[in-house]
XYZ file of N, CA and C in Angstrom:
639
model
N 18.045 -19.984 -15.137
C 18.361 -21.383 -14.845
C 17.059 -22.141 -14.590
N 16.943 -23.316 -15.258
C 15.723 -24.115 -15.112
C 15.605 -24.648 -13.685
N 14.366 -24.721 -13.227
C 14.110 -25.228 -11.887
C 14.302 -26.734 -11.853
N 15.112 -27.232 -10.913
C 15.351 -28.655 -10.799
C 14.177 -29.367 -10.159
N 14.178 -30.699 -10.265
C 13.078 -31.497 -9.711
C 12.949 -31.299 -8.208
N 14.077 -31.284 -7.496
C 14.057 -31.118 -6.044
C 13.470 -29.765 -5.657
N 13.900 -28.707 -6.360
C 13.406 -27.360 -6.063
C 11.916 -27.248 -6.367
N 11.481 -27.879 -7.466
C 10.068 -27.828 -7.823
C 9.211 -28.527 -6.783
N 9.679 -29.680 -6.304
C 8.921 -30.403 -5.283
C 8.837 -29.613 -3.984
N 9.921 -28.957 -3.622
C 9.915 -28.144 -2.406
C 8.944 -26.972 -2.546
N 8.968 -26.348 -3.720
C 8.056 -25.221 -3.953
C 6.610 -25.684 -3.906
N 6.334 -26.834 -4.509
C 4.966 -27.352 -4.527
C 4.504 -27.743 -3.131
N 5.413 -28.336 -2.351
C 5.069 -28.702 -0.967
C 4.767 -27.467 -0.149
N 5.612 -26.463 -0.296
C 5.412 -25.206 0.435
C 4.067 -24.584 0.086
N 3.757 -24.558 -1.211
C 2.504 -23.962 -1.651
C 1.300 -24.755 -1.135
N 1.422 -26.072 -1.124
C 0.324 -26.912 -0.662
C 0.054 -26.688 0.825
N 1.119 -26.638 1.609
C 0.957 -26.394 3.051
C 0.295 -25.036 3.275
N 0.752 -24.028 2.523
C 0.186 -22.688 2.648
C -1.291 -22.675 2.280
N -1.654 -23.359 1.205
C -3.051 -23.395 0.759
C -3.938 -24.091 1.791
N -3.442 -25.180 2.348
C -4.204 -25.903 3.384
C -4.407 -25.006 4.602
N -3.337 -24.348 5.019
C -3.419 -23.465 6.188
C -4.398 -22.326 5.948
N -4.316 -21.713 4.776
C -5.213 -20.597 4.458
C -6.671 -21.033 4.509
N -6.949 -22.217 3.967
C -8.317 -22.726 4.008
C -8.821 -22.910 5.430
N -7.956 -23.426 6.302
C -8.338 -23.621 7.701
C -8.529 -22.283 8.413
N -7.643 -21.334 8.148
C -7.756 -20.015 8.780
C -9.055 -19.327 8.370
N -9.395 -19.405 7.084
C -10.617 -18.759 6.602
C -11.857 -19.433 7.174
N -11.760 -20.733 7.401
C -12.906 -21.483 7.909
C -13.111 -21.288 9.404
N -12.002 -21.277 10.168
C -12.118 -21.309 11.632
C -11.490 -20.119 12.345
N -10.732 -19.296 11.631
C -10.034 -18.195 12.283
C -8.589 -18.560 12.573
N -7.717 -17.568 12.617
C -6.282 -17.811 12.775
C -5.951 -18.446 14.120
N -6.494 -17.905 15.193
C -6.118 -18.362 16.531
C -6.697 -19.726 16.878
N -7.752 -20.138 16.197
C -8.391 -21.426 16.506
C -7.690 -22.605 15.844
N -6.773 -22.322 14.936
C -6.086 -23.387 14.197
C -4.659 -23.529 14.716
N -4.232 -24.744 15.003
C -2.867 -24.986 15.470
C -1.991 -25.456 14.313
N -0.682 -25.313 14.500
C 0.264 -25.783 13.485
C 0.156 -27.303 13.344
N -0.094 -27.992 14.449
C -0.254 -29.446 14.397
C -1.444 -29.842 13.528
N -2.533 -29.087 13.623
C -3.713 -29.371 12.805
C -3.427 -29.110 11.330
N -2.661 -28.077 11.057
C -2.281 -27.775 9.670
C -1.425 -28.900 9.111
N -0.465 -29.364 9.911
C 0.412 -30.455 9.476
C -0.392 -31.716 9.180
N -1.333 -32.018 10.054
C -2.154 -33.214 9.864
C -2.992 -33.103 8.597
N -3.592 -31.928 8.382
C -4.437 -31.733 7.199
C -3.626 -31.777 5.908
N -2.367 -31.328 5.984
C -1.496 -31.331 4.805
C -0.724 -32.638 4.652
N -0.909 -33.551 5.618
C -0.241 -34.852 5.607
C 1.285 -34.717 5.625
N 1.757 -33.804 6.468
C 3.199 -33.634 6.673
C 3.441 -33.547 8.176
N 4.713 -33.564 8.578
C 5.029 -33.450 9.995
C 5.032 -31.980 10.421
N 4.923 -31.762 11.720
C 4.999 -30.391 12.249
C 6.355 -29.786 11.915
N 7.405 -30.589 12.017
C 8.744 -30.099 11.685
C 8.833 -29.641 10.240
N 8.150 -30.350 9.342
C 8.151 -29.947 7.932
C 7.492 -28.588 7.762
N 6.394 -28.371 8.469
C 5.727 -27.064 8.401
C 6.685 -25.966 8.839
N 7.363 -26.175 9.951
C 8.277 -25.158 10.466
C 9.521 -24.996 9.596
N 9.883 -26.028 8.855
C 11.005 -25.895 7.933
C 10.708 -24.883 6.829
N 9.452 -24.829 6.443
C 9.045 -23.902 5.388
C 8.557 -22.568 5.952
N 7.962 -22.602 7.127
C 7.355 -21.413 7.716
C 7.797 -21.294 9.177
N 8.767 -20.429 9.473
C 9.310 -20.313 10.829
C 8.283 -19.948 11.894
N 7.236 -19.228 11.502
C 6.197 -18.821 12.461
C 4.824 -19.054 11.845
N 3.850 -19.224 12.708
C 2.487 -19.472 12.241
C 1.987 -18.326 11.362
N 2.370 -17.095 11.703
C 1.948 -15.937 10.913
C 2.449 -16.016 9.477
N 3.608 -16.661 9.288
C 4.169 -16.786 7.941
C 3.278 -17.621 7.031
N 2.510 -18.537 7.622
C 1.582 -19.349 6.847
C 0.467 -18.497 6.249
N 0.076 -17.471 6.968
C -0.994 -16.596 6.482
C -0.452 -15.576 5.491
N 0.675 -14.944 5.854
C 1.297 -13.964 4.969
C 2.417 -14.635 4.169
N 2.077 -15.701 3.479
C 3.096 -16.506 2.805
C 3.719 -15.817 1.606
N 3.127 -14.734 1.136
C 3.693 -14.023 -0.010
C 4.247 -12.652 0.381
N 4.537 -12.482 1.658
C 4.989 -11.164 2.132
C 6.342 -10.756 1.567
N 7.162 -11.726 1.152
C 8.473 -11.386 0.586
C 8.296 -10.532 -0.662
N 7.270 -10.818 -1.442
C 7.021 -10.023 -2.635
C 6.390 -8.687 -2.334
N 5.881 -8.530 -1.108
C 5.246 -7.274 -0.713
C 6.271 -6.311 -0.135
N 7.187 -6.826 0.677
C 8.101 -5.946 1.402
C 9.056 -5.180 0.493
N 9.384 -5.740 -0.673
C 10.276 -5.019 -1.579
C 9.524 -4.449 -2.782
N 8.210 -4.420 -2.659
C 7.340 -3.984 -3.760
C 7.659 -2.571 -4.256
N 7.610 -1.588 -3.380
C 7.856 -0.207 -3.790
C 9.308 -0.008 -4.206
N 10.214 -0.642 -3.479
C 11.631 -0.537 -3.820
C 11.882 -1.098 -5.215
N 11.235 -2.194 -5.522
C 11.396 -2.828 -6.841
C 10.864 -1.934 -7.949
N 9.733 -1.293 -7.690
C 9.172 -0.380 -8.686
C 10.108 0.800 -8.948
N 10.669 1.339 -7.878
C 11.565 2.488 -8.034
C 12.842 2.071 -8.769
N 13.378 0.931 -8.423
C 14.596 0.455 -9.100
C 14.363 0.241 -10.593
N 13.175 -0.192 -10.948
C 12.900 -0.531 -12.341
C 12.359 0.601 -13.188
N 12.315 1.805 -12.654
C 11.737 2.924 -13.407
C 12.621 3.284 -14.608
N 12.020 3.768 -15.674
C 12.799 4.141 -16.866
C 13.452 5.513 -16.713
N 14.275 5.852 -17.672
C 14.939 7.161 -17.675
C 13.890 8.273 -17.713
N 14.146 9.330 -16.951
C 13.256 10.479 -16.946
C 12.069 10.362 -16.004
N 11.937 9.242 -15.327
C 10.809 9.044 -14.415
C 11.282 9.161 -12.972
N 10.502 9.841 -12.146
C 10.842 10.000 -10.732
C 10.371 8.793 -9.927
N 10.806 8.736 -8.675
C 10.405 7.640 -7.806
C 8.895 7.644 -7.583
N 8.328 8.812 -7.277
C 6.888 8.908 -7.038
C 6.096 8.562 -8.291
N 6.562 9.034 -9.439
C 5.864 8.746 -10.700
C 5.861 7.256 -10.998
N 6.960 6.584 -10.651
C 7.037 5.144 -10.879
C 5.994 4.400 -10.043
N 5.872 4.783 -8.777
C 4.904 4.137 -7.898
C 3.480 4.434 -8.360
N 3.212 5.659 -8.733
C 1.883 6.018 -9.233
C 1.544 5.225 -10.496
N 2.503 5.118 -11.398
C 2.276 4.383 -12.646
C 1.998 2.908 -12.375
N 2.818 2.282 -11.536
C 2.644 0.860 -11.236
C 1.306 0.601 -10.542
N 0.950 1.490 -9.620
C -0.333 1.334 -8.929
C -1.499 1.459 -9.902
N -1.424 2.434 -10.781
C -2.497 2.605 -11.765
C -2.638 1.358 -12.632
N -1.522 0.783 -13.026
C -1.566 -0.403 -13.878
C -2.218 -1.578 -13.146
N -1.867 -1.759 -11.874
C -2.430 -2.880 -11.123
C -3.910 -2.658 -10.823
N -4.264 -1.417 -10.476
C -5.679 -1.124 -10.198
C -6.508 -1.275 -11.472
N -5.993 -0.754 -12.586
C -6.711 -0.843 -13.861
C -6.890 -2.299 -14.298
N -5.911 -3.143 -13.948
C -5.985 -4.559 -14.305
C -6.835 -5.358 -13.318
N -7.396 -4.679 -12.312
C -8.186 -5.333 -11.255
C -7.362 -6.486 -10.669
N -6.153 -6.154 -10.252
C -5.205 -7.163 -9.794
C -5.447 -7.587 -8.347
N -5.369 -8.891 -8.081
C -5.455 -9.375 -6.696
C -4.309 -8.858 -5.835
N -3.207 -8.444 -6.464
C -2.048 -7.969 -5.713
C -2.345 -6.708 -4.917
N -3.392 -5.981 -5.302
C -3.776 -4.800 -4.524
C -5.086 -5.031 -3.778
N -5.514 -6.285 -3.702
C -6.714 -6.611 -2.933
C -8.001 -6.615 -3.726
N -7.907 -6.479 -5.048
C -9.117 -6.468 -5.868
C -9.475 -7.894 -6.293
N -10.076 -8.614 -5.374
C -10.457 -9.993 -5.657
C -11.663 -10.385 -4.806
N -12.506 -11.256 -5.345
C -13.649 -11.746 -4.564
C -13.141 -12.495 -3.332
N -13.842 -12.396 -2.234
C -13.435 -13.091 -1.024
C -12.452 -12.319 -0.166
N -12.109 -11.105 -0.586
C -11.152 -10.305 0.181
C -11.689 -9.984 1.570
N -12.992 -9.839 1.681
C -13.600 -9.538 2.976
C -13.320 -10.648 3.976
N -13.354 -11.910 3.509
C -13.070 -13.042 4.400
C -11.621 -13.013 4.878
N -10.723 -12.659 3.976
C -9.299 -12.557 4.298
C -9.068 -11.494 5.368
N -9.700 -10.329 5.199
C -9.527 -9.233 6.139
C -10.164 -9.538 7.487
N -11.252 -10.292 7.471
C -11.913 -10.644 8.722
C -10.981 -11.473 9.601
N -10.229 -12.389 8.989
C -9.274 -13.203 9.744
C -8.230 -12.313 10.408
N -7.747 -11.314 9.671
C -6.735 -10.394 10.211
C -7.306 -9.577 11.363
N -8.497 -9.049 11.163
C -9.108 -8.193 12.178
C -9.347 -8.928 13.492
N -9.559 -10.231 13.429
C -9.856 -11.004 14.632
C -8.609 -11.564 15.311
N -7.433 -11.347 14.712
C -6.195 -11.928 15.256
C -5.146 -10.847 15.516
N -4.920 -10.492 16.776
C -3.904 -9.482 17.103
C -2.520 -9.810 16.529
N -2.156 -11.096 16.494
C -0.843 -11.480 15.971
C -0.716 -11.136 14.491
N -1.797 -11.275 13.745
C -1.758 -10.947 12.322
C -1.742 -9.441 12.106
N -2.469 -8.713 12.937
C -2.441 -7.254 12.817
C -1.045 -6.726 13.116
N -0.401 -7.326 14.102
C 0.965 -6.931 14.438
C 1.921 -7.241 13.294
N 1.765 -8.417 12.686
C 2.634 -8.783 11.564
C 2.392 -7.861 10.368
N 1.155 -7.497 10.133
C 0.836 -6.596 9.024
C 1.508 -5.240 9.219
N 1.512 -4.749 10.460
C 2.194 -3.489 10.765
C 3.696 -3.634 10.514
N 4.274 -4.756 10.914
C 5.709 -4.984 10.708
C 6.045 -5.037 9.224
N 5.180 -5.638 8.427
C 5.397 -5.697 6.981
C 5.391 -4.291 6.397
N 4.460 -3.452 6.846
C 4.380 -2.075 6.359
C 5.652 -1.296 6.697
N 6.193 -1.536 7.879
C 7.440 -0.871 8.266
C 8.605 -1.329 7.397
N 8.611 -2.593 7.039
C 9.678 -3.119 6.188
C 9.573 -2.561 4.771
N 8.361 -2.429 4.274
C 8.147 -1.814 2.961
C 8.755 -0.419 2.935
N 8.468 0.351 3.996
C 8.964 1.729 4.100
C 10.482 1.772 4.186
N 11.056 0.893 4.997
C 12.507 0.870 5.167
C 13.209 0.485 3.871
N 12.665 -0.479 3.140
C 13.265 -0.877 1.868
C 13.200 0.245 0.843
N 12.081 0.959 0.832
C 11.944 2.090 -0.088
C 12.949 3.183 0.253
N 13.079 3.492 1.528
C 14.036 4.523 1.941
C 15.458 4.151 1.534
N 15.812 2.880 1.718
C 17.164 2.446 1.373
C 17.435 2.618 -0.120
N 16.466 2.280 -0.955
C 16.630 2.439 -2.399
C 16.768 3.912 -2.765
N 15.980 4.773 -2.127
C 16.076 6.202 -2.411
C 17.452 6.741 -2.022
N 17.998 6.239 -0.939
C 19.346 6.658 -0.537
C 20.380 6.222 -1.584
N 20.239 4.994 -2.025
C 21.174 4.474 -3.027
C 21.047 5.233 -4.341
N 19.820 5.490 -4.753
C 19.581 6.139 -6.048
C 20.029 7.596 -6.072
N 19.939 8.259 -4.932
C 20.296 9.685 -4.879
C 21.687 9.929 -4.312
N 22.320 8.886 -3.767
C 23.633 9.066 -3.158
C 23.584 9.853 -1.864
N 22.430 9.834 -1.191
C 22.267 10.603 0.041
C 23.097 10.006 1.174
N 23.590 10.868 2.030
C 24.349 10.420 3.201
C 23.411 9.779 4.217
N 23.991 8.980 5.105
C 23.188 8.276 6.106
C 22.457 9.229 7.049
N 23.025 10.411 7.264
C 22.376 11.364 8.176
C 21.446 12.334 7.444
N 21.251 12.126 6.158
C 20.333 12.957 5.373
C 18.914 12.437 5.595
N 18.031 13.292 6.103
C 16.661 12.866 6.416
C 15.732 12.886 5.206
N 16.172 13.481 4.095
C 15.274 13.631 2.951
C 14.769 12.295 2.387
N 15.624 11.283 2.209
C 15.091 9.999 1.720
C 14.030 9.411 2.647
N 14.216 9.601 3.948
C 13.222 9.117 4.917
C 11.893 9.846 4.725
N 11.976 11.160 4.559
C 10.762 11.952 4.377
C 10.074 11.621 3.054
N 10.863 11.440 2.015
C 10.297 11.112 0.707
C 9.685 9.711 0.704
N 10.332 8.786 1.385
C 9.770 7.441 1.482
C 8.421 7.479 2.187
N 8.295 8.368 3.171
C 7.026 8.521 3.871
C 5.930 9.035 2.952
N 6.269 10.012 2.117
C 5.290 10.586 1.187
C 4.879 9.571 0.111
N 5.880 8.900 -0.449
C 5.591 7.926 -1.507
C 4.880 6.697 -0.933
N 5.305 6.274 0.245
C 4.648 5.149 0.896
C 3.200 5.457 1.235
N 2.929 6.725 1.547
C 1.551 7.146 1.844
C 0.637 6.897 0.653
N 1.150 7.110 -0.540
C 0.357 6.870 -1.754
C -0.099 5.412 -1.790
N 0.850 4.518 -1.595
C 0.551 3.087 -1.658
C -0.376 2.653 -0.521
N -0.077 3.082 0.699
C -0.880 2.652 1.848
C -2.303 3.199 1.771
N -2.453 4.410 1.246
C -3.792 4.982 1.108
C -4.622 4.191 0.110
N -4.024 3.872 -1.013
C -4.732 3.109 -2.048
C -5.142 1.730 -1.525
N -4.226 1.026 -0.885
C -4.555 -0.310 -0.394
C -5.580 -0.258 0.738
N -5.509 0.787 1.555
C -6.478 0.929 2.643
C -7.883 1.175 2.101
N -7.987 2.034 1.093
C -9.293 2.325 0.502
C -9.853 1.080 -0.188
N -9.005 0.368 -0.905
C -9.452 -0.862 -1.555
C -9.946 -1.857 -0.503
N -9.164 -2.029 0.567
C -9.573 -2.943 1.620
C -10.903 -2.551 2.232
N -11.071 -1.262 2.513
C -12.311 -0.778 3.124
C -13.512 -1.057 2.228
N -13.371 -0.818 0.933
C -14.492 -0.994 0.021
C -14.763 -2.469 -0.280
N -13.701 -3.269 -0.375
C -13.899 -4.686 -0.663
C -14.540 -5.412 0.514
N -14.257 -4.964 1.728
C -14.871 -5.567 2.914
C -16.388 -5.365 2.903
N -16.832 -4.349 2.201
C -18.268 -4.096 2.078
C -18.939 -5.073 1.117
N -18.124 -5.911 0.453
C -18.678 -6.876 -0.483
C -18.908 -6.322 -1.874
N -18.227 -5.237 -2.207
C -18.426 -4.612 -3.509
C -17.687 -5.363 -4.620
N -18.052 -5.070 -5.862
C -17.427 -5.709 -7.011
C -16.040 -5.114 -7.261
N -15.044 -5.960 -7.506
C -13.686 -5.460 -7.744
C -13.591 -4.437 -8.873
N -14.305 -4.676 -9.968
C -14.244 -3.748 -11.094
C -14.759 -2.363 -10.742
N -15.808 -2.313 -9.945
C -16.385 -1.037 -9.527
C -15.421 -0.278 -8.624
N -14.807 -0.991 -7.696
C -13.826 -0.375 -6.804
C -12.622 0.097 -7.606
N -12.224 -0.674 -8.585
C -11.088 -0.307 -9.436
C -11.311 1.050 -10.088
N -12.473 1.260 -10.652
C -12.765 2.534 -11.328
C -12.703 3.708 -10.354
N -13.215 3.517 -9.155
C -13.196 4.602 -8.167
C -11.777 4.900 -7.693
N -10.967 3.863 -7.527
C -9.603 4.062 -7.041
C -8.731 4.716 -8.104
N -8.995 4.459 -9.370
C -8.252 5.151 -10.426
C -8.491 6.657 -10.345
N -9.727 7.046 -10.069
C -10.025 8.472 -9.894
C -9.352 9.006 -8.636
N -9.311 8.187 -7.587
C -8.655 8.583 -6.346
C -7.154 8.818 -6.570
N -6.532 7.999 -7.395
C -5.110 8.160 -7.672
C -4.820 9.507 -8.325
N -5.730 9.980 -9.160
C -5.557 11.312 -9.751
C -5.586 12.379 -8.659
N -6.493 12.236 -7.697
C -6.570 13.190 -6.587
C -5.309 13.134 -5.726
N -4.830 11.933 -5.489
C -3.614 11.770 -4.687
C -2.437 12.459 -5.366
N -2.303 12.269 -6.668
C -1.196 12.903 -7.391
C -1.279 14.423 -7.309
N -2.493 14.953 -7.372
C -2.672 16.403 -7.263
C -2.233 16.938 -5.902
N -2.330 16.095 -4.870
C -1.969 16.519 -3.516
C -0.456 16.504 -3.274
N 0.281 15.769 -4.076
C 1.724 15.685 -3.882
C 2.406 16.945 -4.389
N 3.385 17.418 -3.660
C 4.110 18.620 -4.065
C 5.010 18.327 -5.261
N 5.414 19.385 -5.958
C 6.317 19.229 -7.088
C 7.649 18.628 -6.648
N 8.057 18.954 -5.419
C 9.327 18.421 -4.933
C 9.268 16.905 -4.803
N 8.147 16.410 -4.325
C 7.989 14.952 -4.207
C 7.896 14.320 -5.593
N 7.094 14.924 -6.465
C 6.887 14.365 -7.798
C 8.154 14.379 -8.639
N 9.086 15.267 -8.331
C 10.313 15.382 -9.126
C 11.549 14.876 -8.378
N 11.333 14.107 -7.321
C 12.459 13.589 -6.546
C 12.961 12.284 -7.150
N 14.275 12.168 -7.218
C 14.932 10.942 -7.700
C 14.506 10.595 -9.127
N 14.573 11.576 -10.020
C 14.318 11.317 -11.437
C 15.524 10.557 -12.002
N 15.249 9.455 -12.674
C 16.356 8.664 -13.245
C 16.966 9.405 -14.422
N 18.263 9.673 -14.301
C 18.968 10.450 -15.304
C 19.235 9.605 -16.563
N 19.394 10.285 -17.668
C 19.784 9.629 -18.907
C 21.289 9.431 -18.900
N 21.768 8.210 -19.166
C 23.220 7.960 -19.144
C 23.975 8.851 -20.124
């Protein structure tokens, strides 16, 4: 369905407020900037800011909705014959090889991480996002395998598969904070992904293989 004029304007307003806020956070730090200052800089009311972003942290992590269902989405979209772990490994390799900003491979990432490191509220929100990623992945694994609610295996498998993703993003973050070139980090992380796959057990690698209809 085509996006209507009203929806497009709302999306553009939301994006503009987010961009203004991000610029202020990078310039002055998260805690030094108030929502009122963001509203003034974006030429909107404080109420308008809160209509789009319920909390100040949402202004910084404005794309977290696409992050929290990331692994679950990859697992749901895997082709026939591919396991859950293989799907995540494949998607990660594709994004790392493409030097994608979605995994932190972008210039200026060090500035972004510095804002997080200096703000306890952002570190707390980042931890909450990671927990949501894990919970969404576990739920998909339960649905895909038909596991009972008291079956701990989907929880354990989500932990193993989630470890792959969190390790890769952590290493990328650590290296990008050093001011390194994204392409160089990309090449090293691709080699790291091979090592990670070697460390996973056959049971993990062959869990939740999508059956052929």
